[in-house]
């Protein structure tokens, strides 16, 4: 797989994630957002688990027992998935969607790059810095809160926590891919485990999650924006560094803004239009300059070699 194709897969995943917000707004479900997030990742995880079982029955899947030696990044990715959902949706409820999203997607690329550098000593380079700065600036302009925003202190902290969780998931998924883990099984485990962490919100929601409108919403959010998107993401991580993936994921707010214009009839002010241009430029620069990350195993002297992801792979995650 070429580096540019890997970047395209990550952009495709981010584009699918970008439809999550508009779909939730259109659905207007009478349940807590965290419950929708929990149902979303649980459904996505179960879809991938079913796919894994089918592949195993046909002899096309690697034994899941191989994941035992990858328990550390698997545990980190699972916790990051669940905490991200709770932190982000709670931040939205306290500060508003614009401010929470601006913080998460402004901090996430930088946090991902720093996490990759600290954990794996992955070089960042001027290309990453330039594309990330351009994309983050565009994201801030695009998602800048209005005069009525609520700068709640706890909400801001939770948004930063969500950004950190995104970074942890990206670096952990990159490690799993490099270590040759069975990625379909690994992603299904992280999604199901993360969804189970949100069980309290699911219990409180009760029958509200099983109405016709809720089931239709989850039918899109689970299989498409979660199962398919997360697998596109981890497939792209095979050739794209974790730092570059963090920058490319900023396509999500761009797609969300465009969907808001087309589906919700929203209007963009001049700074937001400029932000769209800067964000698109940063994503294009990151796509063209994305370089493969040296294997973490090679850097620590362990056995090298990333296992090829099986057909149907084409992150987790997170929003």
Short mmCIF file of C-alpha atoms in Angstrom, two decimals:
data_model
loop_
_atom_site.label_atom_id
_atom_site.label_comp_id
_atom_site.label_asym_id
_atom_site.label_seq_id
_atom_site.Cartn_x
_atom_site.Cartn_y
_atom_site.Cartn_z
CA UNK A 1 0.00 0.00 0.00
CA UNK A 2 1.34 3.44 -0.92
CA UNK A 3 1.60 6.27 1.60
CA UNK A 4 -0.88 8.40 -0.33
CA UNK A 5 -3.41 5.56 -0.43
CA UNK A 6 -3.02 5.18 3.34
CA UNK A 7 -3.64 8.92 3.73
CA UNK A 8 -6.73 8.58 1.53
CA UNK A 9 -8.10 5.82 3.81
CA UNK A 10 -7.65 7.99 6.89
CA UNK A 11 -9.33 10.92 5.13
CA UNK A 12 -12.21 8.61 4.19
CA UNK A 13 -12.55 7.50 7.82
CA UNK A 14 -12.57 11.11 9.01
CA UNK A 15 -15.19 11.96 6.39
CA UNK A 16 -17.47 9.23 7.74
CA UNK A 17 -16.87 10.44 11.30
CA UNK A 18 -17.79 13.93 10.14
CA UNK A 19 -21.35 12.82 9.41
CA UNK A 20 -21.94 11.76 13.00
CA UNK A 21 -22.83 15.20 14.37
CA UNK A 22 -25.24 16.23 11.60
CA UNK A 23 -26.99 12.86 11.78
CA UNK A 24 -27.44 13.21 15.54
CA UNK A 25 -28.83 16.72 15.09
CA UNK A 26 -31.27 15.54 12.42
CA UNK A 27 -32.35 12.54 14.53
CA UNK A 28 -33.15 14.65 17.64
CA UNK A 29 -33.19 11.62 19.89
CA UNK A 30 -34.63 12.14 23.41
CA UNK A 31 -31.64 10.49 25.12
CA UNK A 32 -28.31 11.65 26.49
CA UNK A 33 -25.61 12.07 23.79
CA UNK A 34 -23.30 9.74 25.72
CA UNK A 35 -25.93 7.00 25.40
CA UNK A 36 -25.98 7.47 21.63
CA UNK A 37 -22.19 7.29 21.62
CA UNK A 38 -22.21 4.11 23.66
CA UNK A 39 -24.80 2.46 21.44
CA UNK A 40 -22.84 3.57 18.41
CA UNK A 41 -19.53 1.99 19.36
CA UNK A 42 -21.20 -1.12 20.81
CA UNK A 43 -23.06 -1.69 17.55
CA UNK A 44 -19.93 -1.06 15.51
CA UNK A 45 -17.94 -3.45 17.66
CA UNK A 46 -20.56 -6.19 17.33
CA UNK A 47 -20.64 -5.75 13.54
CA UNK A 48 -16.86 -6.23 13.38
CA UNK A 49 -17.05 -9.18 15.77
CA UNK A 50 -19.64 -10.86 13.54
CA UNK A 51 -17.40 -10.22 10.53
CA UNK A 52 -14.48 -11.78 12.40
CA UNK A 53 -16.49 -14.90 13.24
CA UNK A 54 -17.56 -15.29 9.61
CA UNK A 55 -13.97 -14.98 8.43
CA UNK A 56 -12.80 -17.47 11.05
CA UNK A 57 -15.48 -19.95 9.99
CA UNK A 58 -14.23 -19.71 6.40
CA UNK A 59 -10.59 -20.04 7.48
CA UNK A 60 -9.63 -16.53 6.40
CA UNK A 61 -8.97 -15.02 9.83
CA UNK A 62 -5.91 -15.21 12.04
CA UNK A 63 -6.43 -16.84 15.47
CA UNK A 64 -7.55 -14.24 18.01
CA UNK A 65 -5.28 -15.81 20.63
CA UNK A 66 -2.41 -13.87 19.10
CA UNK A 67 -3.87 -10.74 20.66
CA UNK A 68 -2.82 -11.90 24.12
CA UNK A 69 0.70 -10.60 23.61
CA UNK A 70 -0.71 -7.22 22.55
CA UNK A 71 -2.77 -6.65 25.69
CA UNK A 72 -1.10 -3.35 26.65
CA UNK A 73 -1.93 -1.33 23.50
CA UNK A 74 -5.28 -3.15 23.30
CA UNK A 75 -6.17 -2.09 26.85
CA UNK A 76 -5.01 1.47 26.20
CA UNK A 77 -7.08 1.71 23.02
CA UNK A 78 -10.17 0.27 24.74
CA UNK A 79 -10.00 2.72 27.64
CA UNK A 80 -9.31 5.62 25.30
CA UNK A 81 -12.36 4.72 23.18
CA UNK A 82 -14.79 4.69 26.10
CA UNK A 83 -13.37 7.71 27.92
CA UNK A 84 -13.35 9.74 24.70
CA UNK A 85 -17.08 9.21 24.17
CA UNK A 86 -17.99 10.18 27.75
CA UNK A 87 -15.58 13.13 27.95
CA UNK A 88 -16.46 14.59 24.57
CA UNK A 89 -20.24 14.32 24.85
CA UNK A 90 -20.21 15.68 28.39
CA UNK A 91 -18.01 18.57 27.25
CA UNK A 92 -20.51 19.33 24.48
CA UNK A 93 -23.35 19.45 27.00
CA UNK A 94 -21.42 21.87 29.25
CA UNK A 95 -19.67 24.16 26.77
CA UNK A 96 -21.60 23.76 23.54
CA UNK A 97 -20.66 21.81 20.43
CA UNK A 98 -18.60 24.55 18.76
CA UNK A 99 -16.21 25.20 21.63
CA UNK A 100 -15.87 21.52 22.59
CA UNK A 101 -15.15 20.46 19.00
CA UNK A 102 -12.70 23.31 18.49
CA UNK A 103 -10.72 22.27 21.56
CA UNK A 104 -10.75 18.55 20.76
CA UNK A 105 -9.71 18.90 17.14
CA UNK A 106 -7.33 21.74 17.90
CA UNK A 107 -5.47 19.74 20.55
CA UNK A 108 -5.74 16.19 19.11
CA UNK A 109 -3.22 16.50 16.23
CA UNK A 110 -0.60 18.08 18.46
CA UNK A 111 -1.26 15.56 21.24
CA UNK A 112 -1.01 12.67 18.77
CA UNK A 113 2.29 13.91 17.37
CA UNK A 114 3.76 14.41 20.83
CA UNK A 115 2.50 11.01 22.01
CA UNK A 116 4.07 9.32 18.98
CA UNK A 117 7.34 11.13 19.66
CA UNK A 118 7.39 10.38 23.40
CA UNK A 119 6.30 6.74 23.17
CA UNK A 120 7.90 5.68 19.91
CA UNK A 121 10.49 8.40 19.31
CA UNK A 122 8.84 9.00 15.95
CA UNK A 123 10.40 12.06 14.24
CA UNK A 124 7.87 14.81 13.54
CA UNK A 125 9.67 17.09 11.09
CA UNK A 126 8.90 20.51 9.68
CA UNK A 127 6.35 19.09 7.23
CA UNK A 128 4.22 17.77 10.07
CA UNK A 129 4.56 21.04 11.98
CA UNK A 130 3.56 23.16 8.97
CA UNK A 131 0.59 21.03 7.92
CA UNK A 132 -0.64 20.66 11.50
CA UNK A 133 -0.33 24.39 12.24
CA UNK A 134 -2.23 25.24 9.06
CA UNK A 135 -4.96 22.66 9.71
CA UNK A 136 -5.37 23.56 13.39
CA UNK A 137 -5.60 27.28 12.55
CA UNK A 138 -8.26 26.49 10.00
CA UNK A 139 -10.12 24.30 12.47
CA UNK A 140 -10.15 27.08 15.07
CA UNK A 141 -11.49 29.59 12.56
CA UNK A 142 -14.09 27.13 11.30
CA UNK A 143 -15.30 26.09 14.73
CA UNK A 144 -14.69 29.27 16.71
CA UNK A 145 -17.46 29.67 19.29
CA UNK A 146 -19.95 32.49 18.99
CA UNK A 147 -20.65 35.19 21.54
CA UNK A 148 -23.13 32.93 23.30
CA UNK A 149 -20.67 30.13 24.02
CA UNK A 150 -20.24 28.90 27.56
CA UNK A 151 -16.59 28.61 28.56
CA UNK A 152 -17.30 26.11 31.35
CA UNK A 153 -14.05 25.14 33.08
CA UNK A 154 -14.96 21.48 33.57
CA UNK A 155 -16.18 21.25 29.98
CA UNK A 156 -12.91 22.65 28.66
CA UNK A 157 -10.90 20.16 30.73
CA UNK A 158 -13.05 17.28 29.47
CA UNK A 159 -12.48 18.41 25.87
CA UNK A 160 -8.73 18.29 26.45
CA UNK A 161 -9.14 14.83 28.00
CA UNK A 162 -11.03 13.72 24.88
CA UNK A 163 -8.21 15.02 22.68
CA UNK A 164 -5.67 13.12 24.77
CA UNK A 165 -7.78 9.96 24.42
CA UNK A 166 -7.77 10.36 20.66
CA UNK A 167 -3.98 10.58 20.73
CA UNK A 168 -3.70 7.48 22.91
CA UNK A 169 -6.00 5.52 20.62
CA UNK A 170 -4.12 6.52 17.46
CA UNK A 171 -0.70 5.63 18.86
CA UNK A 172 -2.03 2.36 20.34
CA UNK A 173 -3.71 1.36 17.06
CA UNK A 174 -0.48 2.15 15.22
CA UNK A 175 1.41 -0.10 17.62
CA UNK A 176 -1.11 -2.93 17.16
CA UNK A 177 -0.83 -2.67 13.37
CA UNK A 178 2.96 -2.69 13.48
CA UNK A 179 3.05 -5.63 15.89
CA UNK A 180 1.02 -7.76 13.49
CA UNK A 181 -2.17 -7.97 15.55
CA UNK A 182 -5.38 -9.26 13.98
CA UNK A 183 -6.80 -5.79 13.44
CA UNK A 184 -10.46 -6.62 12.81
CA UNK A 185 -10.60 -8.54 16.08
CA UNK A 186 -8.55 -5.90 17.90
CA UNK A 187 -10.80 -3.03 16.79
CA UNK A 188 -13.97 -4.95 17.67
CA UNK A 189 -12.60 -5.58 21.16
CA UNK A 190 -11.72 -1.91 21.71
CA UNK A 191 -15.17 -0.77 20.54
CA UNK A 192 -17.13 -3.29 22.61
CA UNK A 193 -15.00 -2.67 25.71
CA UNK A 194 -15.34 1.10 25.25
CA UNK A 195 -19.10 0.77 24.79
CA UNK A 196 -19.44 -1.27 27.97
CA UNK A 197 -17.78 1.59 29.86
CA UNK A 198 -20.81 3.71 28.91
CA UNK A 199 -23.33 1.21 30.29
CA UNK A 200 -24.69 3.67 32.94
CA UNK A 201 -25.82 6.07 30.20
CA UNK A 202 -27.32 3.18 28.23
CA UNK A 203 -29.31 2.02 31.26
CA UNK A 204 -30.60 5.54 31.97
CA UNK A 205 -31.66 5.96 28.33
CA UNK A 206 -33.90 2.90 28.59
CA UNK A 207 -36.51 2.37 25.84
CA UNK A 208 -35.53 5.65 24.18
CA UNK A 209 -32.68 3.85 22.39
CA UNK A 210 -35.06 1.35 20.79
CA UNK A 211 -37.49 3.68 19.06
CA UNK A 212 -37.72 3.50 15.28
CA UNK A 213 -35.83 6.77 14.83
CA UNK A 214 -33.09 5.69 17.25
CA UNK A 215 -32.61 2.33 15.53
CA UNK A 216 -32.34 4.02 12.12
CA UNK A 217 -29.79 6.45 13.52
CA UNK A 218 -27.71 3.71 15.09
CA UNK A 219 -27.93 1.71 11.84
CA UNK A 220 -25.86 4.47 10.23
CA UNK A 221 -23.69 5.43 13.18
CA UNK A 222 -22.75 1.83 14.11
CA UNK A 223 -21.88 -0.10 10.93
CA UNK A 224 -20.83 2.90 8.82
CA UNK A 225 -19.38 5.71 10.95
CA UNK A 226 -17.89 3.29 13.48
CA UNK A 227 -17.16 -0.20 12.11
CA UNK A 228 -16.23 0.86 8.57
CA UNK A 229 -14.59 4.13 9.58
CA UNK A 230 -12.41 2.64 12.31
CA UNK A 231 -11.19 -0.12 10.00
CA UNK A 232 -10.37 2.40 7.27
CA UNK A 233 -8.44 4.34 9.90
CA UNK A 234 -6.33 1.45 11.17
CA UNK A 235 -5.73 0.23 7.62
CA UNK A 236 -4.36 3.66 6.75
CA UNK A 237 -2.12 3.53 9.83
CA UNK A 238 -0.15 0.73 8.15
CA UNK A 239 1.67 3.29 5.99
CA UNK A 240 0.88 6.65 7.63
CA UNK A 241 2.53 7.78 10.84
CA UNK A 242 0.43 8.37 13.93
CA UNK A 243 1.35 12.07 13.88
CA UNK A 244 0.23 12.50 10.26
CA UNK A 245 -2.97 10.54 10.99
CA UNK A 246 -3.79 12.98 13.77
CA UNK A 247 -3.53 15.87 11.30
CA UNK A 248 -5.50 14.09 8.56
CA UNK A 249 -8.33 13.37 10.99
CA UNK A 250 -9.10 17.08 10.95
CA UNK A 251 -11.09 16.31 7.81
CA UNK A 252 -13.87 15.38 10.24
CA UNK A 253 -14.84 18.93 11.27
CA UNK A 254 -14.49 20.06 7.66
CA UNK A 255 -16.96 17.42 6.49
CA UNK A 256 -19.24 18.20 9.43
CA UNK A 257 -19.28 21.88 8.45
CA UNK A 258 -20.07 21.09 4.82
CA UNK A 259 -22.80 18.67 5.90
CA UNK A 260 -24.23 21.37 8.11
CA UNK A 261 -24.47 23.66 5.09
CA UNK A 262 -26.01 21.04 2.82
CA UNK A 263 -28.29 19.20 5.26
CA UNK A 264 -28.99 21.66 8.05
CA UNK A 265 -28.97 24.82 5.89
CA UNK A 266 -26.36 26.48 8.08
CA UNK A 267 -24.38 29.51 6.90
CA UNK A 268 -20.66 30.13 7.31
CA UNK A 269 -19.28 33.52 8.24
CA UNK A 270 -16.19 34.88 6.47
CA UNK A 271 -13.71 33.61 9.11
CA UNK A 272 -15.23 30.13 8.84
CA UNK A 273 -14.83 30.17 5.06
CA UNK A 274 -11.17 31.13 5.48
CA UNK A 275 -10.88 28.37 8.07
CA UNK A 276 -12.23 25.83 5.57
CA UNK A 277 -9.57 26.88 3.08
CA UNK A 278 -6.73 26.68 5.60
CA UNK A 279 -7.97 23.34 6.89
CA UNK A 280 -8.21 21.90 3.38
CA UNK A 281 -4.71 23.19 2.59
CA UNK A 282 -3.27 21.63 5.72
CA UNK A 283 -4.92 18.28 4.94
CA UNK A 284 -3.62 18.33 1.37
CA UNK A 285 -0.10 19.15 2.56
CA UNK A 286 -0.24 16.36 5.16
CA UNK A 287 -1.49 13.89 2.54
CA UNK A 288 1.33 14.68 0.13
CA UNK A 289 4.10 14.77 2.75
CA UNK A 290 2.98 11.87 5.00
CA UNK A 291 5.92 9.53 5.53
CA UNK A 292 5.90 5.98 6.90
CA UNK A 293 6.77 5.72 10.54
CA UNK A 294 9.63 3.43 11.41
CA UNK A 295 8.42 0.34 13.21
CA UNK A 296 8.31 0.72 16.96
CA UNK A 297 9.63 -2.80 17.23
CA UNK A 298 12.68 -1.95 15.12
CA UNK A 299 13.36 1.08 17.29
CA UNK A 300 13.49 -1.02 20.43
CA UNK A 301 15.32 -3.94 18.82
CA UNK A 302 12.44 -6.41 18.84
CA UNK A 303 11.27 -8.53 15.95
CA UNK A 304 10.24 -6.34 13.03
CA UNK A 305 7.52 -6.78 10.49
CA UNK A 306 3.98 -5.54 10.28
CA UNK A 307 1.45 -8.19 9.40
CA UNK A 308 -0.58 -7.40 6.32
CA UNK A 309 -4.13 -6.55 7.28
CA UNK A 310 -6.52 -9.14 5.92
CA UNK A 311 -9.02 -8.30 3.17
CA UNK A 312 -11.99 -6.39 4.53
CA UNK A 313 -9.94 -4.16 6.82
CA UNK A 314 -10.81 -1.15 4.93
CA UNK A 315 -9.85 2.90 13.32
CA UNK A 316 -10.91 3.52 16.07
CA UNK A 317 -11.79 5.10 17.25
CA UNK A 318 -13.46 8.72 18.33
CA UNK A 319 -15.56 12.13 18.47
#
